[in-house]
PDB file of C-alpha atoms in Angstrom:
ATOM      1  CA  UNK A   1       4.125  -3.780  21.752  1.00 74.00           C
ATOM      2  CA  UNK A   2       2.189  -1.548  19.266  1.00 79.00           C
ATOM      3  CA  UNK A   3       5.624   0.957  19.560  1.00 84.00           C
ATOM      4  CA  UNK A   4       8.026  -1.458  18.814  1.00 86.00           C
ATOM      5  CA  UNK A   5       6.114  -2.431  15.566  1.00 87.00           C
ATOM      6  CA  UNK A   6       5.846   1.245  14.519  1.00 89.00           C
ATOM      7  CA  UNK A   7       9.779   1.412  15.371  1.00 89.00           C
ATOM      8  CA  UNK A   8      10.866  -1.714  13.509  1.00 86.00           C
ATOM      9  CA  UNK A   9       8.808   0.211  10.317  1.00 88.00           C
ATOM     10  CA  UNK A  10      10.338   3.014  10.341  1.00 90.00           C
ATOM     11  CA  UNK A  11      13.911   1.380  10.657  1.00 89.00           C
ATOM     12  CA  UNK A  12      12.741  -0.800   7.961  1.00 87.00           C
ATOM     13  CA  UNK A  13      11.961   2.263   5.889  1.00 87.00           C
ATOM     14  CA  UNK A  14      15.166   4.639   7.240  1.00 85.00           C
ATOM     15  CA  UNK A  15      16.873   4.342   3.685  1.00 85.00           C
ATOM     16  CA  UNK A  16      14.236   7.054   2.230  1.00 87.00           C
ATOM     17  CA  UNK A  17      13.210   8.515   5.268  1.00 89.00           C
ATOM     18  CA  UNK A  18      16.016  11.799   5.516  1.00 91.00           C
ATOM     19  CA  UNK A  19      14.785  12.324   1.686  1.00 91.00           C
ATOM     20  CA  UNK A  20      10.898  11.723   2.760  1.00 91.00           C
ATOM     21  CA  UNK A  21      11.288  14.490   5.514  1.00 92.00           C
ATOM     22  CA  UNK A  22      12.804  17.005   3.181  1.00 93.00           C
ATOM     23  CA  UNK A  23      10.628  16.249   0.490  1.00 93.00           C
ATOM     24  CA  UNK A  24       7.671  16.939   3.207  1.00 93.00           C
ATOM     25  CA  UNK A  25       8.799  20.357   3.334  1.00 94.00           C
ATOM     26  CA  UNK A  26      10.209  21.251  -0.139  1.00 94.00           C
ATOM     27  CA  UNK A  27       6.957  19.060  -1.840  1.00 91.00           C
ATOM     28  CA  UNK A  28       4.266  21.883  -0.851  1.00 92.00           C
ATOM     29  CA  UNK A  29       6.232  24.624  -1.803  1.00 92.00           C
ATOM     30  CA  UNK A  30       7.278  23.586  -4.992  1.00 90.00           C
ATOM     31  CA  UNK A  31       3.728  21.806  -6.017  1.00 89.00           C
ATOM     32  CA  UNK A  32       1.751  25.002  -5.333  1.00 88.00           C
ATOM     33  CA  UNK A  33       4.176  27.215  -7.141  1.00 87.00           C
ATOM     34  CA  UNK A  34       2.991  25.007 -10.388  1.00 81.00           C
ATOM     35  CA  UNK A  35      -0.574  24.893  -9.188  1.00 77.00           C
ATOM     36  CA  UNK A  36      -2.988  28.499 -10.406  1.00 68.00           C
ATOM     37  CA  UNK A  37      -5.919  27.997  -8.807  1.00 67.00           C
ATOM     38  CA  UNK A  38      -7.833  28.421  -5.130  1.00 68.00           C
ATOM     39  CA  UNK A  39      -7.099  25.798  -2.744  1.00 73.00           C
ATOM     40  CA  UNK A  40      -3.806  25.008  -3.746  1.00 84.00           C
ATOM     41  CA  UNK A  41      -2.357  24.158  -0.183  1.00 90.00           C
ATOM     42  CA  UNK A  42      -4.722  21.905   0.518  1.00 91.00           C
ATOM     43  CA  UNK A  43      -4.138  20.215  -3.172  1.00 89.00           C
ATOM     44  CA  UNK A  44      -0.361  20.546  -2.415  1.00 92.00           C
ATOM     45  CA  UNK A  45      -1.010  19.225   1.366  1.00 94.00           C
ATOM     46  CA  UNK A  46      -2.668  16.182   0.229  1.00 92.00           C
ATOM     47  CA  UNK A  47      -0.483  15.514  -2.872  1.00 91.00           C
ATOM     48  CA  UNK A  48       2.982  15.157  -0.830  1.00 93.00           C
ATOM     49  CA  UNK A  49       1.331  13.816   2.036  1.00 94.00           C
ATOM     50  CA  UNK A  50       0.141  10.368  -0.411  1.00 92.00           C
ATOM     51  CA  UNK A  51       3.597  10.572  -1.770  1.00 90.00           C
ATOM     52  CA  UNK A  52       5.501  10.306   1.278  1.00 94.00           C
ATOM     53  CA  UNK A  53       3.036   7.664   3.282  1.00 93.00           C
ATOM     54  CA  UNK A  54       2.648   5.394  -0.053  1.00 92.00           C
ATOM     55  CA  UNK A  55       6.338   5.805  -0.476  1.00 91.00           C
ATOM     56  CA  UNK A  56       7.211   4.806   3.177  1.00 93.00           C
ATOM     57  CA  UNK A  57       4.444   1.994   3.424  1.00 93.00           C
ATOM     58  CA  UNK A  58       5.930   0.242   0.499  1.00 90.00           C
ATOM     59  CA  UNK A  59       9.418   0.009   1.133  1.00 89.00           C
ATOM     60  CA  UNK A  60       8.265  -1.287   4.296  1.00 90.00           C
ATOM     61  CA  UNK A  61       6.220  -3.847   2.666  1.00 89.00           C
ATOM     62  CA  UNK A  62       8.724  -4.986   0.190  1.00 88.00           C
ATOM     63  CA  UNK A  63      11.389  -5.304   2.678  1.00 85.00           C
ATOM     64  CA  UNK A  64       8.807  -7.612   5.174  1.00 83.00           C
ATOM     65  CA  UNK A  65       7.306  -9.014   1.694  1.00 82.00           C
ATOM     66  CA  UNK A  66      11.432 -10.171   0.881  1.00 78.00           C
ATOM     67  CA  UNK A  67      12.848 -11.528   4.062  1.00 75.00           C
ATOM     68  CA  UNK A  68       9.179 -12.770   5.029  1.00 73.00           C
ATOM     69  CA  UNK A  69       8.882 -10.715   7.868  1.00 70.00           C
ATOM     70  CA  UNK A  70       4.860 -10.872   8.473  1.00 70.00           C
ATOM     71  CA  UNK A  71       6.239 -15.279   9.262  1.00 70.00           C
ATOM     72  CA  UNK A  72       8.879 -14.256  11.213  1.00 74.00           C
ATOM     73  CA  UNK A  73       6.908 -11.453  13.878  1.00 71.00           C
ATOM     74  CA  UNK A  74       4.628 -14.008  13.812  1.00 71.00           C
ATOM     75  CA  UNK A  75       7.284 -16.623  16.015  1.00 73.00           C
ATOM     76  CA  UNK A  76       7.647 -13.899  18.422  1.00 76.00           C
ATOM     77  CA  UNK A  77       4.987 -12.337  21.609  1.00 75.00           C
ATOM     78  CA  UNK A  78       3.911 -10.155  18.689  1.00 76.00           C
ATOM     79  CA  UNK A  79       0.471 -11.360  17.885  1.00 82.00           C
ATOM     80  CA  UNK A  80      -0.990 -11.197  13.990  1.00 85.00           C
ATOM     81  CA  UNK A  81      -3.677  -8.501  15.129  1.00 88.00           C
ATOM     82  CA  UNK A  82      -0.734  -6.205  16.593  1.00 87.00           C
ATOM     83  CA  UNK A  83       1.394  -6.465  13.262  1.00 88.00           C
ATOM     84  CA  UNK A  84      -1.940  -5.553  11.507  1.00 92.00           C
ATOM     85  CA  UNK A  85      -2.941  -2.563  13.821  1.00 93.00           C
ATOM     86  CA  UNK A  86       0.506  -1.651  13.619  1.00 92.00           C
ATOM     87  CA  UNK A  87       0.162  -0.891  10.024  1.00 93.00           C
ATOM     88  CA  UNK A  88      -2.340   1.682  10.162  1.00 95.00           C
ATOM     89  CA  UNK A  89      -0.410   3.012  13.377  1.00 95.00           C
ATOM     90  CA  UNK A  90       2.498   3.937  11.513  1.00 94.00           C
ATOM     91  CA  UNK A  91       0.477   5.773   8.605  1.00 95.00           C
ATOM     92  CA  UNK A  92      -1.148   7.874  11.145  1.00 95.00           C
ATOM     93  CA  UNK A  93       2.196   8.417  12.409  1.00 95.00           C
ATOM     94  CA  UNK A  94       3.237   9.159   9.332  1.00 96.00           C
ATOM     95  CA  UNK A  95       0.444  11.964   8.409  1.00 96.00           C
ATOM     96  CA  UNK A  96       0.573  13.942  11.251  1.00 96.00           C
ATOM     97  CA  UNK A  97       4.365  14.255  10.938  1.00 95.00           C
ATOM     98  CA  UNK A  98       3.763  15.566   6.913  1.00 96.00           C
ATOM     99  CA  UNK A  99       0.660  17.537   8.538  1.00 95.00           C
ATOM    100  CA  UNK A 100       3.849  19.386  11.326  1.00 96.00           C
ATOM    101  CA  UNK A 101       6.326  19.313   8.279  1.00 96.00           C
ATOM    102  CA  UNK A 102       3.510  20.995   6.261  1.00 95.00           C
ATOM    103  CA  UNK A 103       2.859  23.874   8.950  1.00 94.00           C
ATOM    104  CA  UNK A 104       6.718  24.545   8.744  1.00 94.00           C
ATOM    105  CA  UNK A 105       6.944  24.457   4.519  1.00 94.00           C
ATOM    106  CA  UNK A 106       3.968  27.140   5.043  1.00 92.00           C
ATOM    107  CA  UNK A 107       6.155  29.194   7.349  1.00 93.00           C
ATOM    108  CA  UNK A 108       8.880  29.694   5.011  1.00 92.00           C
ATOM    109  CA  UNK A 109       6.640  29.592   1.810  1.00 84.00           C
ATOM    110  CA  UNK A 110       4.441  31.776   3.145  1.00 84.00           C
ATOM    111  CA  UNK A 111       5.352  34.639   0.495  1.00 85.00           C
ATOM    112  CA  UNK A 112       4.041  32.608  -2.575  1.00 83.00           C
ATOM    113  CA  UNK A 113       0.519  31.897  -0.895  1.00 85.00           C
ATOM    114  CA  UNK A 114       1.292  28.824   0.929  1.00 88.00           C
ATOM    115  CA  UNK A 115      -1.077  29.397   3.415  1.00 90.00           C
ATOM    116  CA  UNK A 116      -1.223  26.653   6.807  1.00 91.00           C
ATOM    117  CA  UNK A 117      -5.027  24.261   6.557  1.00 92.00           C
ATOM    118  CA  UNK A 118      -8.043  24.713   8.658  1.00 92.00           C
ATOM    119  CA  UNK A 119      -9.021  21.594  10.986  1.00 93.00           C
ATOM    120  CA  UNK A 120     -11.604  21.178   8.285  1.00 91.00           C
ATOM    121  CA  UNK A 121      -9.421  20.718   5.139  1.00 92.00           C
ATOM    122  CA  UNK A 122      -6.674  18.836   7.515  1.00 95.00           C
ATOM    123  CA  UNK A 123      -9.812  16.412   8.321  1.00 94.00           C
ATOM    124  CA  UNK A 124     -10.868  16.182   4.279  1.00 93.00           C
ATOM    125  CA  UNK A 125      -6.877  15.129   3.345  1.00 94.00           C
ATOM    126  CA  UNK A 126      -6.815  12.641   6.207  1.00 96.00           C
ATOM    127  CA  UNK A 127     -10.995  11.024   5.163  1.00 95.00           C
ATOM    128  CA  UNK A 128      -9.144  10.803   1.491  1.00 93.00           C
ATOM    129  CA  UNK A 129      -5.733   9.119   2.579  1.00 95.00           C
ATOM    130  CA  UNK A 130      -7.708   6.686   5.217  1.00 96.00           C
ATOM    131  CA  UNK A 131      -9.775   5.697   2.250  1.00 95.00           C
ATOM    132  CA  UNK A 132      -6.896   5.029   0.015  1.00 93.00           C
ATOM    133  CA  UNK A 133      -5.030   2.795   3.009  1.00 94.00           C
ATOM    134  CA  UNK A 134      -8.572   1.299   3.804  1.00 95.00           C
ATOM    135  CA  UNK A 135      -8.459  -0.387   0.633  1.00 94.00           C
ATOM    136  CA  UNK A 136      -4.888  -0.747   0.018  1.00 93.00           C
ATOM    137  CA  UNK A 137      -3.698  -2.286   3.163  1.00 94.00           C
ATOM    138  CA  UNK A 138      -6.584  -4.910   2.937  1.00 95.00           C
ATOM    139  CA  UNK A 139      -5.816  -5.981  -0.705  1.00 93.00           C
ATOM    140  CA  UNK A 140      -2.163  -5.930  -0.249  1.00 92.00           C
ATOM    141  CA  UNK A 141      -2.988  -8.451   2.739  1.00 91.00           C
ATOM    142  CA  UNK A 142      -5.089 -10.427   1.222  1.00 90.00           C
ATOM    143  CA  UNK A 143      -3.013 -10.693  -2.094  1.00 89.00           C
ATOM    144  CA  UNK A 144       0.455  -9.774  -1.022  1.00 85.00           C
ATOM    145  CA  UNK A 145       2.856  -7.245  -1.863  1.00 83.00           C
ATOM    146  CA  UNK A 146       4.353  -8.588  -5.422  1.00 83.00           C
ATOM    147  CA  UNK A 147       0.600  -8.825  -6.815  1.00 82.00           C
ATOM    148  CA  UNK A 148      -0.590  -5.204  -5.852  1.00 84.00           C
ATOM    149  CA  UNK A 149       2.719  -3.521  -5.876  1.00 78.00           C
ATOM    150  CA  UNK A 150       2.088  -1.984  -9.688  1.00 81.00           C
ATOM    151  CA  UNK A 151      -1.679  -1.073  -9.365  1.00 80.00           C
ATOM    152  CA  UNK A 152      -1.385   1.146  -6.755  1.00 79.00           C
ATOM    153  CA  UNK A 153       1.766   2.689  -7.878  1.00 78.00           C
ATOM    154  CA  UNK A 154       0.342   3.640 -11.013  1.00 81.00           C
ATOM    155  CA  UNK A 155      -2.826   5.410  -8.731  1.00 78.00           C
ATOM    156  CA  UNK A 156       0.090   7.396  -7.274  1.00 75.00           C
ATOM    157  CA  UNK A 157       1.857   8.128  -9.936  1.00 77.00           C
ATOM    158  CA  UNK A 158      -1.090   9.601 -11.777  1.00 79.00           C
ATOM    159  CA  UNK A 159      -2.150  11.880  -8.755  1.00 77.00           C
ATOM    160  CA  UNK A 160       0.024  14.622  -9.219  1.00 74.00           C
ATOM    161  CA  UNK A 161      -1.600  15.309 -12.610  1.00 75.00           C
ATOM    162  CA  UNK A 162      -4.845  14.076 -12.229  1.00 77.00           C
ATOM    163  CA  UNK A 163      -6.183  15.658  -9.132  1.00 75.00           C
ATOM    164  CA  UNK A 164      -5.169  19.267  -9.625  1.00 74.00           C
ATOM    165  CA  UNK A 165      -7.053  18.659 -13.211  1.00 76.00           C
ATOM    166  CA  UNK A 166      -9.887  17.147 -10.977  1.00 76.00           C
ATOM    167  CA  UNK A 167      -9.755  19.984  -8.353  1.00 73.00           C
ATOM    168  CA  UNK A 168      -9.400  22.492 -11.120  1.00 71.00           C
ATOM    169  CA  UNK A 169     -12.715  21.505 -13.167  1.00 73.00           C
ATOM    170  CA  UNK A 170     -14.602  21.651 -10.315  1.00 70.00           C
ATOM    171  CA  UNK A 171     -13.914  25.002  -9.367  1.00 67.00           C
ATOM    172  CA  UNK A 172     -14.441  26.448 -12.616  1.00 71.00           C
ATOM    173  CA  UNK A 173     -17.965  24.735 -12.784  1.00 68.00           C
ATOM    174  CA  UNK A 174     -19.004  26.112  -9.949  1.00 65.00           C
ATOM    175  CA  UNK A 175     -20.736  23.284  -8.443  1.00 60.00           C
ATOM    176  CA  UNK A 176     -21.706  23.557  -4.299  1.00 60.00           C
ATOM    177  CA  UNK A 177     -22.478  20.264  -3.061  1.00 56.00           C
ATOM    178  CA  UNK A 178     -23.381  20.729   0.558  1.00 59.00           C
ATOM    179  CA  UNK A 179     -24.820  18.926   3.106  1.00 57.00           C
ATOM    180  CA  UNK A 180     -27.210  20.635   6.003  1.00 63.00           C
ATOM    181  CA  UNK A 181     -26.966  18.107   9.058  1.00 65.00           C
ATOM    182  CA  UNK A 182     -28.739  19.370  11.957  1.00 69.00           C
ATOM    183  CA  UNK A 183     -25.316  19.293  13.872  1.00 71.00           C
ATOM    184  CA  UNK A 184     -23.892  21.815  15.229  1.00 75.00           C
ATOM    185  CA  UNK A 185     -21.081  23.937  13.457  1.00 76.00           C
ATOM    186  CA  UNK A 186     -18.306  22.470  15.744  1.00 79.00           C
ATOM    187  CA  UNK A 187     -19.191  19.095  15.308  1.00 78.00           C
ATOM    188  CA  UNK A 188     -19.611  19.551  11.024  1.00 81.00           C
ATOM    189  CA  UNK A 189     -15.818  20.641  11.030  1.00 86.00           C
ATOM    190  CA  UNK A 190     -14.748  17.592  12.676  1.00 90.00           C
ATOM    191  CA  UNK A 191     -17.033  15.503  11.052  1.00 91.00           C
ATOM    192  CA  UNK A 192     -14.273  13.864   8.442  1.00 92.00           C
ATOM    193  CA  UNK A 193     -12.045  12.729  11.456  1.00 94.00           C
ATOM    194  CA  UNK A 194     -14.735  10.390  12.572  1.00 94.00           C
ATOM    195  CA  UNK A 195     -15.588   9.217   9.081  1.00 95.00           C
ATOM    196  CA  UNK A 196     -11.628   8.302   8.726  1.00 96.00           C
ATOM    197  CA  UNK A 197     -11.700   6.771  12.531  1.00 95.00           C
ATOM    198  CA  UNK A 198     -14.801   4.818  11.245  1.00 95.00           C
ATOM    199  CA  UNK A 199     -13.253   3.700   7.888  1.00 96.00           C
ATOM    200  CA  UNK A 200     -10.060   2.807   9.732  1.00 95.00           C
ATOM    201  CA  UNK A 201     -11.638   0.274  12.270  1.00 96.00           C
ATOM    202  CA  UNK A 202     -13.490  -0.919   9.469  1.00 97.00           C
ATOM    203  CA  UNK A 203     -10.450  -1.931   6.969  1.00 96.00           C
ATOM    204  CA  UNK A 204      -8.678  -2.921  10.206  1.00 96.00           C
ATOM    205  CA  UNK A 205     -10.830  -5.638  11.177  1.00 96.00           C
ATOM    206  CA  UNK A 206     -11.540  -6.340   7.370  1.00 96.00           C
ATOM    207  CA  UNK A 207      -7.339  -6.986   7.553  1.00 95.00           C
ATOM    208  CA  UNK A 208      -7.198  -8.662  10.684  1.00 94.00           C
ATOM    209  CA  UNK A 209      -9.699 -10.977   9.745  1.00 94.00           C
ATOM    210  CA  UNK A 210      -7.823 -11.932   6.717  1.00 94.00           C
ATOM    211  CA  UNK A 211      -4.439 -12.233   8.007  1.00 90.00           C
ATOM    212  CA  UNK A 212      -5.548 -14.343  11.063  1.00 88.00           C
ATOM    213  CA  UNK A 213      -6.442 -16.762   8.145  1.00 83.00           C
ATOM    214  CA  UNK A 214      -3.583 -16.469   6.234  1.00 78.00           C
ATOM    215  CA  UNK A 215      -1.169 -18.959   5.967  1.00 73.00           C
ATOM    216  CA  UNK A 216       2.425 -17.578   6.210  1.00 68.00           C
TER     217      UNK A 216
END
């Protein structure tokens, strides 16, 4: 049932998504070239990666938000907590294709320092992304697409010169903020995929329990 959902988004969203995948590949590339510092590809990485899952996530929310399609699922076998779960499905879906688009835009722009991410770094863009949709598919749910629409598009629109800035300062103050868990090595790397996991159930059942109140 889950599938379907995920299927029906991505139809919903097939306008953009030729120019999504290609900007996937071209995005890193051309973003590092105008980034001079360390840690570019991850910057770059993270940078088209909100792009193209905001980008996709909202014109499938304004297309459901216009013909009312959260009502209408809801009159088929397709319960409210599968069109909720479905949601954060298809933005997982979503970042692991820009994280095997990503591997392929640092194969061919491997000559200007595009370099492919550690499992560490990979885990860091997906904690940051997971708490962007942890609050944004909860708000938008609770308050509806029309209401939010602007807020976080203005968020977006600012990343692409705010965070390099961010990233940048940082670096040149030389700050090292670092945490000594008495974990082992192995399980520090992978440590931000179960803080995302953990802020995804979270905002999931924070949605679910909204839309099961909702009245469509």
């Amino acid at each position: 049932m889950l599938f379907h959902l995920v299927k029906k988004d991505f139809i919903l969203a097939k306008k953009y998504l030729l120019f999504m995948l290609i900007f996937a590949v071209v995005g890193p590339i051309f973003i590092y070239s105008r980034l001079g510092f360390s840690n570019g590809s991850f910057t770059s990485f993270l940078i088209t990666s909100l792009f193209v899952e905001y980008i996709l996530f909202n014109m499938v929310s304004m297309q459901e938000d216009k013909y009312r399609g959260s009502a209408l699922l809801c009159t088929t076998p397709h319960t409210r907590n599968g069109v909720i779960k479905a949601k954060y499905l298809f933005v997982l879906v979503i970042f692991i294709g820009c994280f095997l688009l990503f591997n392929l835009a640092a194969a061919i722009g491997s000559s200007t320092g595009l370099a492919r991410l550690n499992i560490y770094s990979i885990g860091i863009a997906l904690l940051i992304i997971s708490v962007f949709f942890g609050i944004l598919i909860p708000i938008q749910t609770k308050f509806g697409y029309e209401k939010t629409k602007y807020i976080f598009f203005i968020l977006i629109f600012l990343t692409p010169f705010i965070l390099p800035t961010i990233i940048e300062w940082y670096q040149s103050m030389n700050f090292n903020i670092s945490f000594h868990l008495p974990l082992p090595q192995t399980v520090m790397v992978w440590m931000p995929f179960v803080i995302s996991i953990f802020i995804i159930l979270i905002s999931m059942i924070i949605s679910i329990k909204i839309f099961s109140k909702k009245n469509l």
